Coordinates of C-alpha atoms in Angstrom, one line a residue:
Chain A
X1 CA -5.2 -31.6 -71.8
X2 CA -7.8 -29.1 -73.2
X3 CA -10.7 -30.4 -71.3
X4 CA -8.5 -30.3 -68.1
X5 CA -7.9 -26.6 -68.6
X6 CA -11.4 -26.0 -69.4
X7 CA -12.6 -27.8 -66.1
X8 CA -9.9 -25.8 -64.0
X9 CA -11.3 -22.6 -65.7
X10 CA -14.8 -23.4 -65.0
X11 CA -14.0 -24.3 -61.3
X12 CA -12.1 -20.9 -61.0
X13 CA -14.9 -18.9 -62.5
X14 CA -17.5 -20.6 -60.2
X15 CA -15.3 -20.2 -57.1
X16 CA -14.7 -16.5 -58.1
X17 CA -18.5 -15.8 -58.5
X18 CA -19.4 -17.4 -55.3
X19 CA -16.4 -15.6 -53.4
X20 CA -17.8 -12.3 -54.8
X21 CA -21.4 -13.0 -53.7
X22 CA -20.1 -14.2 -50.1
X23 CA -18.0 -11.0 -50.0
X24 CA -20.8 -8.7 -50.8
X25 CA -23.2 -10.5 -48.4
X26 CA -20.5 -10.5 -45.8
X27 CA -20.2 -6.7 -46.0
X28 CA -23.9 -6.3 -45.6
X29 CA -24.0 -8.7 -42.7
X30 CA -21.0 -6.6 -41.1
X31 CA -22.9 -3.4 -41.5
X32 CA -26.0 -4.8 -39.8
X33 CA -24.0 -6.3 -37.0
X34 CA -22.1 -3.0 -36.4
X35 CA -25.4 -1.0 -36.4
X36 CA -26.6 -3.5 -33.9
X37 CA -23.5 -3.0 -32.0
X38 CA -23.7 0.8 -32.1
X39 CA -27.2 0.6 -30.7
X40 CA -25.9 -1.5 -27.7
X41 CA -23.0 0.8 -27.1
X42 CA -25.3 3.9 -27.1
X43 CA -27.4 2.1 -24.4
X44 CA -24.1 1.4 -22.4
X45 CA -23.4 5.3 -23.0
X46 CA -26.7 6.4 -21.5
X47 CA -26.3 4.0 -18.5
X48 CA -22.8 5.7 -18.1
X49 CA -24.4 9.2 -18.0
X50 CA -27.4 8.6 -16.0
X51 CA -26.6 5.9 -13.4
X52 CA -22.8 6.7 -13.0
X53 CA -22.9 10.4 -13.6
X54 CA -19.6 10.3 -15.0
X55 CA -18.2 13.1 -17.2
X56 CA -18.2 12.4 -20.9
X57 CA -14.2 11.9 -21.4
X58 CA -14.4 9.2 -18.4
X59 CA -17.4 7.6 -20.1
X60 CA -15.8 7.4 -23.4
X61 CA -12.6 5.9 -21.7
X62 CA -14.7 3.3 -19.9
X63 CA -16.5 2.4 -23.1
X64 CA -13.4 2.2 -25.2
X65 CA -12.3 -0.8 -22.9
X66 CA -15.4 -2.5 -23.1
X67 CA -16.3 -2.6 -26.9
X68 CA -14.6 -4.0 -30.1
X69 CA -13.2 -2.4 -33.1
X70 CA -14.1 0.1 -34.6
X71 CA -16.1 1.4 -31.6
X72 CA -13.2 1.1 -29.1
X73 CA -11.1 3.3 -31.5
X74 CA -13.8 5.9 -31.9
X75 CA -14.4 6.3 -28.1
X76 CA -10.6 6.4 -27.3
X77 CA -10.2 9.0 -30.0
X78 CA -13.0 10.9 -28.3
X79 CA -11.3 10.6 -24.9
X80 CA -7.9 11.6 -26.2
X81 CA -9.3 14.6 -27.8
X82 CA -11.3 15.7 -24.8
X83 CA -8.3 15.1 -22.3
X84 CA -5.5 17.1 -24.0
X85 CA -5.6 20.9 -23.8
X86 CA -8.9 21.8 -25.2
X87 CA -8.9 23.7 -28.6
X88 CA -12.0 22.3 -30.2
X89 CA -15.7 22.5 -29.0
X90 CA -17.5 19.2 -28.2
X91 CA -19.4 19.5 -31.5
X92 CA -16.2 19.6 -33.5
X93 CA -14.5 16.7 -31.7
X94 CA -17.9 14.7 -32.1
X95 CA -18.1 15.3 -36.0
X96 CA -14.5 14.5 -36.7
X97 CA -14.3 11.4 -34.5
X98 CA -17.6 10.0 -35.8
X99 CA -16.6 10.7 -39.5
X100 CA -13.4 8.6 -38.6
X101 CA -15.6 5.9 -37.2
X102 CA -17.7 5.5 -40.3
X103 CA -14.4 5.5 -42.4
X104 CA -13.2 2.6 -40.4
X105 CA -16.6 0.7 -40.4
X106 CA -18.9 -0.9 -42.6
X107 CA -21.6 1.6 -41.9
X108 CA -22.4 4.4 -44.2
X109 CA -23.1 8.1 -43.1
X110 CA -26.8 7.5 -44.2
X111 CA -26.9 4.7 -41.5
X112 CA -25.9 6.8 -38.6
X113 CA -27.2 10.3 -39.8
X114 CA -28.8 10.7 -36.2
X115 CA -25.3 10.3 -34.7
X116 CA -24.2 13.6 -36.0
X117 CA -27.1 15.3 -34.5
X118 CA -25.9 14.4 -30.9
X119 CA -23.1 16.9 -31.2
X120 CA -25.3 19.6 -29.8
X121 CA -27.0 17.6 -27.2
X122 CA -24.3 15.4 -25.4
X123 CA -22.8 17.1 -22.5
X124 CA -25.4 19.7 -22.2
X125 CA -26.6 20.8 -18.6
X126 CA -30.2 19.7 -19.2
X127 CA -30.1 16.1 -18.4
X128 CA -33.7 15.5 -19.9
X129 CA -32.7 17.0 -23.4
X130 CA -29.7 14.8 -23.4
X131 CA -31.6 11.7 -22.5
X132 CA -34.2 12.5 -25.2
X133 CA -31.7 13.0 -27.8
X134 CA -30.0 9.6 -27.0
X135 CA -33.5 7.9 -27.0
X136 CA -34.3 9.5 -30.3
X137 CA -31.1 8.2 -31.8
X138 CA -31.8 4.8 -30.4
X139 CA -35.2 4.7 -31.9
X140 CA -33.7 6.0 -35.4
X141 CA -30.9 3.4 -35.4
X142 CA -33.1 0.5 -34.5
X143 CA -35.7 1.5 -37.4
X144 CA -32.7 1.9 -39.7
X145 CA -31.4 -1.6 -38.8
X146 CA -34.7 -3.2 -39.4
X147 CA -35.3 -1.4 -42.6
X148 CA -31.8 -2.5 -43.9
X149 CA -32.2 -6.0 -42.6
X150 CA -35.4 -6.5 -44.8
X151 CA -33.7 -4.7 -47.7
X152 CA -30.4 -6.8 -47.4
X153 CA -32.3 -10.0 -47.1
X154 CA -33.7 -9.5 -50.6
X155 CA -30.5 -8.0 -51.9
X156 CA -28.4 -11.0 -50.7
X157 CA -30.7 -13.5 -52.6
X158 CA -30.5 -11.2 -55.8
X159 CA -26.7 -11.1 -55.5
X160 CA -26.2 -14.9 -55.0
X161 CA -28.5 -15.7 -58.0
X162 CA -26.7 -13.1 -60.0
X163 CA -23.3 -14.2 -59.3
X164 CA -24.3 -18.0 -59.8
X165 CA -26.0 -16.8 -63.1
X166 CA -22.9 -14.9 -64.3
X167 CA -20.7 -18.0 -63.4
X168 CA -23.0 -20.3 -65.3
X169 CA -23.2 -18.1 -68.3
X170 CA -19.3 -17.9 -68.5
X171 CA -19.3 -21.7 -68.3
X172 CA -21.7 -22.1 -71.2
X173 CA -19.6 -19.7 -73.2
X174 CA -16.6 -21.6 -72.4
X175 CA -17.8 -24.8 -73.4
Chain B
X1 CA 0.9 22.8 -14.1
X2 CA 1.5 26.4 -13.4
X3 CA -1.1 28.9 -12.7
X4 CA -1.2 30.3 -16.2
X5 CA -1.5 27.0 -17.8
X6 CA -4.5 26.1 -15.4
X7 CA -6.2 29.2 -16.5
X8 CA -5.4 28.9 -20.2
X9 CA -6.9 25.5 -20.3
X10 CA -10.4 26.6 -19.3
X11 CA -10.8 29.6 -21.4
X12 CA -12.1 29.7 -24.9
X13 CA -9.8 29.7 -27.9
X14 CA -10.1 33.6 -28.2
X15 CA -9.8 34.3 -24.7
X16 CA -6.9 32.0 -24.4
X17 CA -5.1 33.9 -27.1
X18 CA -5.7 37.0 -25.4
X19 CA -4.7 36.0 -22.0
X20 CA -1.5 34.1 -23.1
X21 CA -0.4 37.5 -24.7
X22 CA -0.8 39.3 -21.3
X23 CA 2.7 40.3 -19.9
X24 CA 1.8 40.1 -16.2
X25 CA 2.7 38.2 -13.1
X26 CA 0.1 35.3 -13.1
X27 CA 0.7 35.0 -9.3
X28 CA -0.9 38.5 -8.9
X29 CA -3.9 37.7 -11.1
X30 CA -6.8 37.3 -8.8
X31 CA -9.9 37.4 -11.0
X32 CA -11.1 37.1 -14.6
X33 CA -14.5 38.7 -15.4
X34 CA -16.4 37.3 -18.4
X35 CA -19.7 38.9 -19.1
X36 CA -21.6 38.6 -22.2
X37 CA -21.5 41.6 -24.6
X38 CA -19.3 43.3 -21.9
X39 CA -15.6 44.2 -21.9
X40 CA -13.3 41.5 -20.8
X41 CA -11.8 42.5 -17.4
X42 CA -9.0 41.1 -15.0
X43 CA -8.1 42.0 -11.5
X44 CA -4.6 42.1 -10.8
X45 CA -3.4 42.9 -7.3
X46 CA -6.7 44.2 -6.2
X47 CA -6.9 46.6 -9.3
X48 CA -9.2 46.2 -12.3
X49 CA -7.9 46.4 -15.9
X50 CA -9.9 46.2 -19.3
X51 CA -8.1 44.0 -21.7
X52 CA -7.9 44.6 -25.5
X53 CA -8.2 41.9 -28.3
X54 CA -4.4 42.1 -28.5
X55 CA -3.8 41.1 -24.9
X56 CA -2.9 44.6 -23.6
X57 CA -4.0 46.0 -20.3
X58 CA -6.0 49.2 -21.1
X59 CA -7.9 51.7 -19.3
X60 CA -10.4 52.7 -22.0
X61 CA -13.4 50.3 -22.0
X62 CA -14.3 51.2 -25.6
X63 CA -11.0 49.4 -26.8
X64 CA -11.5 46.5 -24.6
X65 CA -12.3 43.0 -26.2
X66 CA -16.1 42.4 -25.9
X67 CA -17.2 39.0 -24.7
X68 CA -19.0 36.9 -27.2
X69 CA -21.8 34.3 -26.5
X70 CA -19.4 31.8 -28.2
X71 CA -16.7 32.4 -25.7
X72 CA -19.0 31.9 -22.8
X73 CA -20.3 28.7 -24.5
X74 CA -16.8 27.4 -25.1
X75 CA -15.3 28.3 -22.0
X76 CA -18.1 26.5 -20.1
X77 CA -17.5 23.5 -22.1
X78 CA -13.9 23.5 -21.1
X79 CA -14.7 24.4 -17.4
X80 CA -17.2 21.4 -17.3
X81 CA -14.9 19.1 -19.1
X82 CA -17.5 18.9 -21.7
X83 CA -19.9 17.5 -19.2
X84 CA -22.1 20.2 -17.6
X85 CA -24.7 17.7 -16.6
X86 CA -22.1 16.1 -14.2
X87 CA -21.7 19.4 -12.4
X88 CA -25.3 20.0 -11.7
X89 CA -25.0 20.0 -7.8
X90 CA -22.1 22.5 -8.1
X91 CA -23.9 24.8 -10.6
X92 CA -26.8 24.9 -8.2
X93 CA -24.6 26.4 -5.6
X94 CA -23.4 29.0 -8.1
X95 CA -19.8 27.7 -8.7
X96 CA -17.6 25.1 -10.1
X97 CA -14.0 24.2 -8.7
X98 CA -11.7 23.7 -11.5
X99 CA -8.1 22.0 -11.5
X100 CA -5.8 24.2 -9.3
X101 CA -8.5 25.0 -6.9
X102 CA -9.7 28.0 -8.9
X103 CA -13.2 28.7 -8.3
X104 CA -15.6 29.7 -11.2
X105 CA -18.5 31.6 -10.4
X106 CA -21.5 31.5 -12.4
X107 CA -24.6 33.7 -13.0
X108 CA -27.5 33.4 -15.5
X109 CA -31.1 32.5 -15.2
X110 CA -31.8 30.5 -12.3
X111 CA -34.2 27.6 -12.5
X112 CA -36.5 27.1 -9.5
X113 CA -38.4 24.0 -8.6
X114 CA -40.6 23.8 -5.5
X115 CA -39.2 26.8 -4.3
X116 CA -35.5 25.4 -4.4
X117 CA -32.9 26.4 -6.8
X118 CA -32.6 23.5 -9.2
X119 CA -30.0 25.0 -11.8
X120 CA -28.7 27.9 -13.7
X121 CA -29.4 28.0 -17.2
X122 CA -28.3 30.6 -20.1
X123 CA -24.9 31.2 -18.1
X124 CA -23.9 34.6 -19.3
X125 CA -21.7 35.7 -16.5
X126 CA -18.3 34.0 -15.3
X127 CA -16.1 35.0 -12.6
X128 CA -12.6 33.0 -12.6
X129 CA -11.3 33.6 -9.1
X130 CA -7.7 32.4 -8.6
X131 CA -6.8 30.3 -5.8
X132 CA -4.5 31.9 -3.3
X133 CA -2.7 29.7 -1.0
X134 CA -0.5 31.7 1.5
X135 CA 1.8 28.9 3.2
X136 CA 2.9 30.0 6.4
X137 CA 0.6 32.8 7.1
X138 CA -0.8 30.9 10.1
X139 CA 2.7 30.5 11.9
X140 CA 2.1 33.9 13.6
X141 CA -0.9 32.9 15.4
X142 CA -0.3 29.1 15.9
X143 CA 1.5 29.8 19.3
X144 CA -1.7 31.4 20.5
X145 CA -3.9 28.4 19.5
X146 CA -1.6 25.4 20.5
X147 CA 0.0 25.3 23.8
X148 CA 2.3 22.3 24.0
X149 CA -0.1 19.4 23.1
X150 CA -3.4 21.5 23.9
X151 CA -5.2 23.1 20.8
X152 CA -7.6 25.6 22.0
X153 CA -11.2 26.1 20.5
X154 CA -10.6 29.0 18.3
X155 CA -12.6 31.5 16.2
X156 CA -11.3 33.6 13.4
X157 CA -13.4 36.8 13.1
X158 CA -12.9 39.0 10.0
X159 CA -14.7 41.0 7.4
X160 CA -15.2 39.8 3.8
X161 CA -12.0 39.6 1.7
X162 CA -9.7 39.8 4.6
X163 CA -8.3 36.3 4.3
X164 CA -10.0 34.3 7.0
X165 CA -10.4 31.2 4.8
X166 CA -6.5 31.5 3.7
X167 CA -5.6 31.9 7.5
X168 CA -7.8 29.0 8.5
X169 CA -6.5 26.7 5.7
X170 CA -3.0 27.3 6.7
X171 CA -3.7 26.7 10.4
X172 CA -5.3 23.4 9.5
X173 CA -2.2 22.6 7.4
X174 CA 0.2 23.4 10.2
X175 CA -1.9 21.5 12.9
X176 CA -2.2 18.6 10.6
X177 CA 1.5 18.4 9.4
X178 CA 3.0 19.3 13.0
X179 CA 6.6 20.1 13.3
X180 CA 9.6 19.2 15.4
X181 CA 8.1 20.8 18.6
X182 CA 4.6 19.6 18.2
X183 CA 3.2 16.3 16.6
X184 CA 0.5 16.6 13.9
X185 CA -2.9 15.4 14.7
X186 CA -6.0 14.3 12.7
X187 CA -7.9 17.2 11.4
X188 CA -11.5 16.9 10.0
X189 CA -12.6 19.7 7.6
X190 CA -16.2 20.3 6.4
X191 CA -15.6 22.3 3.3
X192 CA -19.2 23.4 2.4
X193 CA -18.3 25.8 -0.3
X194 CA -15.2 23.9 -1.4
X195 CA -12.8 26.7 -0.6
X196 CA -10.5 25.2 1.9
X197 CA -9.4 22.3 0.1
X198 CA -10.7 23.4 -3.3
X199 CA -11.2 19.7 -4.2
X200 CA -11.3 19.0 -7.9
X201 CA -12.7 15.2 -8.7
X202 CA -12.4 14.6 -4.9
X203 CA -8.7 15.5 -4.7
X204 CA -7.9 18.8 -2.7
X205 CA -6.0 21.1 -4.7
X206 CA -4.7 23.0 -1.7
X207 CA -2.1 21.7 0.6
X208 CA -4.4 21.2 3.9
X209 CA -1.9 18.8 5.6
X210 CA -1.1 15.1 5.7
X211 CA -3.6 14.2 8.5
X212 CA -6.6 16.1 7.0
X213 CA -9.8 14.4 6.0
X214 CA -12.2 16.6 4.0
X215 CA -15.9 16.5 3.5
X216 CA -16.5 18.4 0.4
X217 CA -19.4 20.3 -0.5
X218 CA -21.2 19.0 2.9
X219 CA -23.5 21.2 5.0
X220 CA -21.5 22.1 7.8
X221 CA -23.8 21.1 10.7
X222 CA -24.3 17.6 9.2
X223 CA -20.5 17.4 8.2
X224 CA -19.2 17.9 11.7
X225 CA -21.4 15.1 13.1
X226 CA -20.3 13.0 10.3
X227 CA -16.8 13.4 10.9
X228 CA -16.9 12.7 14.6
X229 CA -18.6 9.4 14.0
X230 CA -16.5 8.3 11.2
X231 CA -12.9 9.9 11.0
X232 CA -12.1 10.5 14.8
X233 CA -10.7 13.8 14.4
X234 CA -8.9 15.6 17.1
X235 CA -9.5 19.1 15.4
X236 CA -12.6 20.0 13.2
X237 CA -12.2 23.0 11.1
X238 CA -15.2 24.8 9.4
X239 CA -15.5 28.1 7.4
X240 CA -18.0 30.8 7.8
X241 CA -20.3 29.5 10.5
X242 CA -23.5 31.6 10.9
X243 CA -26.7 29.3 11.2
X244 CA -28.2 28.1 14.5
X245 CA -27.6 24.5 13.5
X246 CA -24.1 25.2 13.0
X247 CA -23.9 26.7 16.6
X248 CA -25.7 23.4 18.1
X249 CA -23.2 21.2 15.9
X250 CA -20.2 23.2 17.3
X251 CA -21.6 22.7 21.0
X252 CA -21.9 18.9 20.2
X253 CA -18.1 18.9 18.7
X254 CA -16.9 20.4 21.9
X255 CA -18.9 18.0 24.0
X256 CA -17.3 15.1 22.2
X257 CA -13.8 16.4 23.0
X258 CA -12.9 17.5 19.8
X259 CA -11.3 21.0 19.2
X260 CA -13.0 23.5 17.1
X261 CA -11.4 26.0 14.8
X262 CA -14.0 28.1 12.8
X263 CA -14.3 31.4 10.9
X264 CA -17.1 33.8 11.1
X265 CA -17.9 37.1 9.4
X266 CA -17.6 40.1 11.8
X267 CA -15.6 43.1 12.6
X268 CA -14.7 42.4 16.3
X269 CA -15.5 40.3 19.1
X270 CA -18.2 42.8 20.2
X271 CA -19.7 42.5 16.8
X272 CA -20.2 38.8 17.3
X273 CA -21.9 39.6 20.7
X274 CA -24.4 41.7 19.0
X275 CA -25.5 39.0 16.6
X276 CA -28.4 37.0 18.1
X277 CA -27.2 33.5 16.7
X278 CA -23.5 33.9 17.5
X279 CA -23.7 35.5 20.8
X280 CA -23.7 32.4 22.6
X281 CA -20.5 31.5 21.3
X282 CA -18.8 34.4 23.1
X283 CA -20.9 34.7 26.2
X284 CA -20.8 31.1 27.2
X285 CA -17.1 31.2 26.4
X286 CA -17.4 28.3 23.9
X287 CA -14.3 29.4 22.2
X288 CA -11.0 30.1 24.0
X289 CA -9.2 32.1 21.3
X290 CA -10.4 34.7 19.1
X291 CA -8.4 35.9 16.2
X292 CA -9.5 39.2 14.6
X293 CA -8.5 40.2 11.1
X294 CA -8.9 43.6 9.4
X295 CA -8.2 45.1 6.1
X296 CA -6.3 48.1 7.5
X297 CA -3.0 47.0 6.3
X298 CA -4.3 45.1 3.3
X299 CA -6.0 41.5 3.2
X300 CA -4.4 39.0 5.8
X301 CA -3.6 41.6 8.5
X302 CA -3.9 39.9 11.8
X303 CA -5.3 42.9 14.2
X304 CA -5.5 41.1 17.5
X305 CA -5.7 37.8 19.3
X306 CA -7.8 37.5 22.4
X307 CA -8.7 34.9 25.0
X308 CA -12.1 33.9 26.2
X309 CA -11.9 36.4 29.3
X310 CA -11.3 39.2 26.6
X311 CA -7.5 39.6 27.5
X312 CA -5.3 40.7 24.6
X313 CA -2.7 38.1 23.7
X314 CA -1.4 39.7 20.7
X315 CA -2.0 43.1 19.2

């Protein structure tokens, strides 16, 4: 009977430590995927602005229908805030909605710092300034994604090893 | 949306607060003058007033609310729906039409490129002109323009600010809609300065009739030819003719069998005869009716109607 309990305990410990490793890795993978998604979305926004010449609220509404969570929510919130009776500047709306996006996503503020800088550039009269600001953000985002990809590849290995080690140590202690 | 709401939604938070406190008839409000570091001014019923920070009409400019750079920036954001870049073409012409047909005139530093105006930056002066639609003001002259099923080529002559655009808009509406005695006809409008239809995002904000097609922000001469080719109008209406190419296009329109209704700056038929470019219109009897407006009894006063022979039909 005792051996059965020990084996069950051992299996549970191994499962828990593996699950922990997988969850942490999943979070990191999701963060990278969302950064990639953000990059693609900003490219779409750029084309809405430059090729279709749509006003920002219209761009946000179109994009909210084309992208997945959490970006759909982000864009729809932007559209809604800009369509109601205006009581906030674009900069205020952008910062508020982008902060909400980060809260709802796996990304951190550090990952998308450049996104906040767009608050003064999007919607401005000078198209060149606007375009350059988006391009600059795209470069920053891609760099950040590459850097995180390398960092997370190593971190994932360490986490898997650590979790396996913790699991095995617990087993040794149990038996 | 009422006029008050239409105006409030494009003003900065501070100006909105001030204007919402004004106890005035918004139908009589004609202009809001917003100039950086200068007093906030409104024009009501043709009279200028300073506005205090508490939303009171005052006469002492030292007590008036002084417009801040932030007010202008914020107002511009709301006027352009947070997207100034999308209004580049309108800004080049110096104005943006907002919902309700109100016109926002802009001034600041003009940016030139190859000798042509490219844009206006550092916008520091905003003039919001309220749209005034006076339905029915054209009824008085309609019997002189339309005779049974015939519509005459008509020229409305008026000094600035006498209501020629308002009159033309109403004539267009009446001809387009028709009534129990006269069937409505297709009217093509070339609205170069977006004043007749006051289109906002392609939708005319003024009532210009059910059978009216509008070419918005299009040069008059080209627009008239485009309408003939594409929309088969019975009547073409244009505001403020004056260039040589406009006169050539009008001659082409008349030769195509379309009827022409236009407005021109001037004080009288004689005045038009003295203008080298416009003389042809009178001397060659291109137009068959001339409606002269004056400011003597306030804007919109119809002084007289003549035929092409100079006979007075109404005075």
